[in-house]
Tab-separated table of C-alpha atoms in Angstrom:
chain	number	residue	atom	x	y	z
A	10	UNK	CA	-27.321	-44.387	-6.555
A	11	UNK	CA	-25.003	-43.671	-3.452
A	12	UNK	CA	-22.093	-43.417	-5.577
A	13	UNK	CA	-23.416	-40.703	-7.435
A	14	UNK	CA	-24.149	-38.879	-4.104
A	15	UNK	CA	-20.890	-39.626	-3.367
A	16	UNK	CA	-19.501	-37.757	-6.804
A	17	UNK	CA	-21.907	-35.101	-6.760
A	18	UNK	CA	-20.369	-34.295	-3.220
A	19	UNK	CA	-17.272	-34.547	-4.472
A	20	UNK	CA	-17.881	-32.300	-7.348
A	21	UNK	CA	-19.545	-29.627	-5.170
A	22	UNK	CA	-16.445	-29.506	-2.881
A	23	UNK	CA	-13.955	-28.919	-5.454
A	24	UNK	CA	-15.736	-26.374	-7.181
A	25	UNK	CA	-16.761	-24.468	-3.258
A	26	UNK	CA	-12.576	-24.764	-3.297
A	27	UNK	CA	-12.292	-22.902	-6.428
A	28	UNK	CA	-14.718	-20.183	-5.485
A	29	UNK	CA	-13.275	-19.960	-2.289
A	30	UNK	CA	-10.003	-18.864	-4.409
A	31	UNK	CA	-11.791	-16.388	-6.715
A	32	UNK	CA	-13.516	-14.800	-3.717
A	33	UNK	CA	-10.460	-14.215	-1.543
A	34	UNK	CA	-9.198	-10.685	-1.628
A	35	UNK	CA	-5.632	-10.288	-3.188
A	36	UNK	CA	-2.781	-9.345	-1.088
A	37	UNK	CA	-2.178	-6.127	-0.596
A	38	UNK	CA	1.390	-4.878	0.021
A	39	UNK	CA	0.408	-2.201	1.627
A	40	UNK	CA	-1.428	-3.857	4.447
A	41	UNK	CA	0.977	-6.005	4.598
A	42	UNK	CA	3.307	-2.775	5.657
A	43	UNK	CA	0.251	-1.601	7.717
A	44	UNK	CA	0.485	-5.329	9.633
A	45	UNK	CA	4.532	-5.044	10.428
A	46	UNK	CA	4.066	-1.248	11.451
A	47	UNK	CA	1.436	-2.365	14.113
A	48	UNK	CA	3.535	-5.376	14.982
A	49	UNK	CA	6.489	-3.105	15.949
A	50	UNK	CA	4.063	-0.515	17.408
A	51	UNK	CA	3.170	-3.372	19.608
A	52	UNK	CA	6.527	-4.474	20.875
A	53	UNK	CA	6.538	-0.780	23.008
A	54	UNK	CA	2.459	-0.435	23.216
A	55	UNK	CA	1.203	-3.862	24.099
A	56	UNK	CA	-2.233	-2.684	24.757
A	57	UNK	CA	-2.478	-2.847	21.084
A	58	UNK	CA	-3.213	-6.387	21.105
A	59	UNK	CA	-5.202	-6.317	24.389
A	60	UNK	CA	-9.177	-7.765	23.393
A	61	UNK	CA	-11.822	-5.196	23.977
A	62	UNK	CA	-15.474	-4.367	23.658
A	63	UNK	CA	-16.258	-1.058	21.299
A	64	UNK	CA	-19.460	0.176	20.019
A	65	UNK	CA	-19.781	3.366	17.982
A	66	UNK	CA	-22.545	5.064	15.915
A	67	UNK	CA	-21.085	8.627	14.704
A	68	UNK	CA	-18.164	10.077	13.111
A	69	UNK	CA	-14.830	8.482	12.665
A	70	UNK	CA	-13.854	11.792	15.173
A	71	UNK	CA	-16.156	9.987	18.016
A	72	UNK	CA	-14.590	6.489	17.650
A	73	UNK	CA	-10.887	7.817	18.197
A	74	UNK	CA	-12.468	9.250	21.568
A	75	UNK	CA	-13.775	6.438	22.299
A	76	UNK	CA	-10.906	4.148	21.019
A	77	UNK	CA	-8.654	5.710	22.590
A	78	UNK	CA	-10.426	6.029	26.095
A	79	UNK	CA	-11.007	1.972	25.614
A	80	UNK	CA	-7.634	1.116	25.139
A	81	UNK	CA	-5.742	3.935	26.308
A	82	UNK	CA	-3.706	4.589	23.030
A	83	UNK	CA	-3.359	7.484	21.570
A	84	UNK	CA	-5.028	7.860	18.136
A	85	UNK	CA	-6.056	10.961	16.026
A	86	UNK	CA	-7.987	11.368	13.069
A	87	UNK	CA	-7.433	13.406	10.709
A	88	UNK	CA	-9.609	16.306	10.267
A	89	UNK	CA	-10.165	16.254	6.187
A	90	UNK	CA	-12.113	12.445	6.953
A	91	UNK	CA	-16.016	13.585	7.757
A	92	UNK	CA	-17.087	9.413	7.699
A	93	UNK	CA	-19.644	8.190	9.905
A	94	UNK	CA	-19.641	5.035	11.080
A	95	UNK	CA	-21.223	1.963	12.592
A	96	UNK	CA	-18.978	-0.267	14.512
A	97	UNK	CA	-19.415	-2.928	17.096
A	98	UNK	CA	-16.612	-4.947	17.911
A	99	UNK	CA	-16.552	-7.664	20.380
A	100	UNK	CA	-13.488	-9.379	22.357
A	101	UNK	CA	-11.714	-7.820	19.505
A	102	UNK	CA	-7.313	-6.243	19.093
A	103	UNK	CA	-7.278	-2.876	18.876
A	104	UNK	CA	-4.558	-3.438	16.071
A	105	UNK	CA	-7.196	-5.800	14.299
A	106	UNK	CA	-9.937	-3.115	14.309
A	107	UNK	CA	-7.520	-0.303	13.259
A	108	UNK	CA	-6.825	-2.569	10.097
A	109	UNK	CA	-10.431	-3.229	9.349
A	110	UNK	CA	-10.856	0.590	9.292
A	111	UNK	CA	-8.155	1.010	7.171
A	112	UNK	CA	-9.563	-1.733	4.579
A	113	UNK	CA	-13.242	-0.652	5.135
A	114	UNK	CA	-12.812	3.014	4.337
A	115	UNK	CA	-9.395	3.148	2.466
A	116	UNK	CA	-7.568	5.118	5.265
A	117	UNK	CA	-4.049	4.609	6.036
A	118	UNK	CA	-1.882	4.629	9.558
A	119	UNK	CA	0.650	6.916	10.638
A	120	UNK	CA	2.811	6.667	13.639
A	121	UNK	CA	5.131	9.613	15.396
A	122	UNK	CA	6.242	8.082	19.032
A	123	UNK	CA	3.406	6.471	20.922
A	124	UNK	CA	0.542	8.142	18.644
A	125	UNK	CA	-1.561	6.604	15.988
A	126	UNK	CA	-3.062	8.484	12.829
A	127	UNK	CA	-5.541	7.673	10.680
A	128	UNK	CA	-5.053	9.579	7.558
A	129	UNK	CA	-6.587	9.450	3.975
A	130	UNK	CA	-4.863	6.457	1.870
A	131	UNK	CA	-2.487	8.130	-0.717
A	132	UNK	CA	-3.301	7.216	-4.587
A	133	UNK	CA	-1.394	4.198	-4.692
A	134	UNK	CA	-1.177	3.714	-8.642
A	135	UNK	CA	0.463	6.649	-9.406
A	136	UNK	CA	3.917	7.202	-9.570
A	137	UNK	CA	5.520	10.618	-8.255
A	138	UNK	CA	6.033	11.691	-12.025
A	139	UNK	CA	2.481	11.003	-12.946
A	140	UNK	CA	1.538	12.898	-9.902
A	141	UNK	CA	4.041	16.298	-10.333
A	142	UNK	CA	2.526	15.948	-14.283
A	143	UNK	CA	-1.075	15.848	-13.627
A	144	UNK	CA	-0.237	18.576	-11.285
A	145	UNK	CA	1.382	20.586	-14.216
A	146	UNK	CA	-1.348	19.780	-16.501
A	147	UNK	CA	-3.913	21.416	-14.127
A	148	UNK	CA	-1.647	24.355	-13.652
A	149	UNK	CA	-1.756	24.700	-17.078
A	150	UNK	CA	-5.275	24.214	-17.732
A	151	UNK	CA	-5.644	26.905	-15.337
A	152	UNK	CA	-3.415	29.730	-16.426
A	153	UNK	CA	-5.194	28.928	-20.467
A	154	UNK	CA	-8.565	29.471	-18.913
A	155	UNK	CA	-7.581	32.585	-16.549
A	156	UNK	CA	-6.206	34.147	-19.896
């Protein structure tokens, strides 16, 4: 009877370490990229990895106010993202909420000199041909229907 116990447990733990597996999220090069860019952003802004406390409920506009009056960093927005959000973040790196923001609503960081912008993330699947011929195809598509 115990040994049974003893291989159902075992059973249940192997196959929690397979799911565990499946659930994890794949890598992502481009967060990877987003990681090193706040890594060297942090070798000249330190404050970057200094813990703080942030709650927000409004637009993405209100928590770079915020943000940046928290941490004193400089971080803009930009004006073509209209989310609203819900945040609370506890004893938490600025660099490790800017991230989550990134993941959580597909954004993407820029940096020029000590400022930080949160932009829309580019299409990432398509290639600059595909891009400059979808472009041409809707230029077309246009000009057809105008005539």
């Amino acid at each position: 009877m115990v040994k049974s116990y003893y291989c159902l447990l075992i059973v249940v733990l192997l196959w929690g370490l397979g799911t565990q597996e499946a659930w994890a999220q794949p890598n992502n090069p481009r967060f990877d990229v987003l990681e090193q860019d706040l890594a060297t952003y942090a070798v000249d802004y330190p404050r970057i990895d200094k813990e703080i406390d942030i709650s927000i409920t409004g637009s993405l506009q209100e928590f770079a106010i915020a943000f940046s009056k928290e941490t004193k960093l400089n971080l803009t927005i930009a004006p073509s993202i209209q989310q609203q959000i819900v945040t609370n973040f506890a004893d938490t790196r600025p660099r490790d909420i800017l991230l989550h923001l990134c993941r959580f609503y597909e954004l993407d960081l820029t940096f020029s000199g000590s400022i930080i912008s949160l932009i829309h993330t580019a299409p990432h699947n398509q290639t600059n041909k595909q891009k400059e011929k979808a472009e041409n195809n809707h230029d077309k598509n246009n000009n057809t229907e105008e005539n």
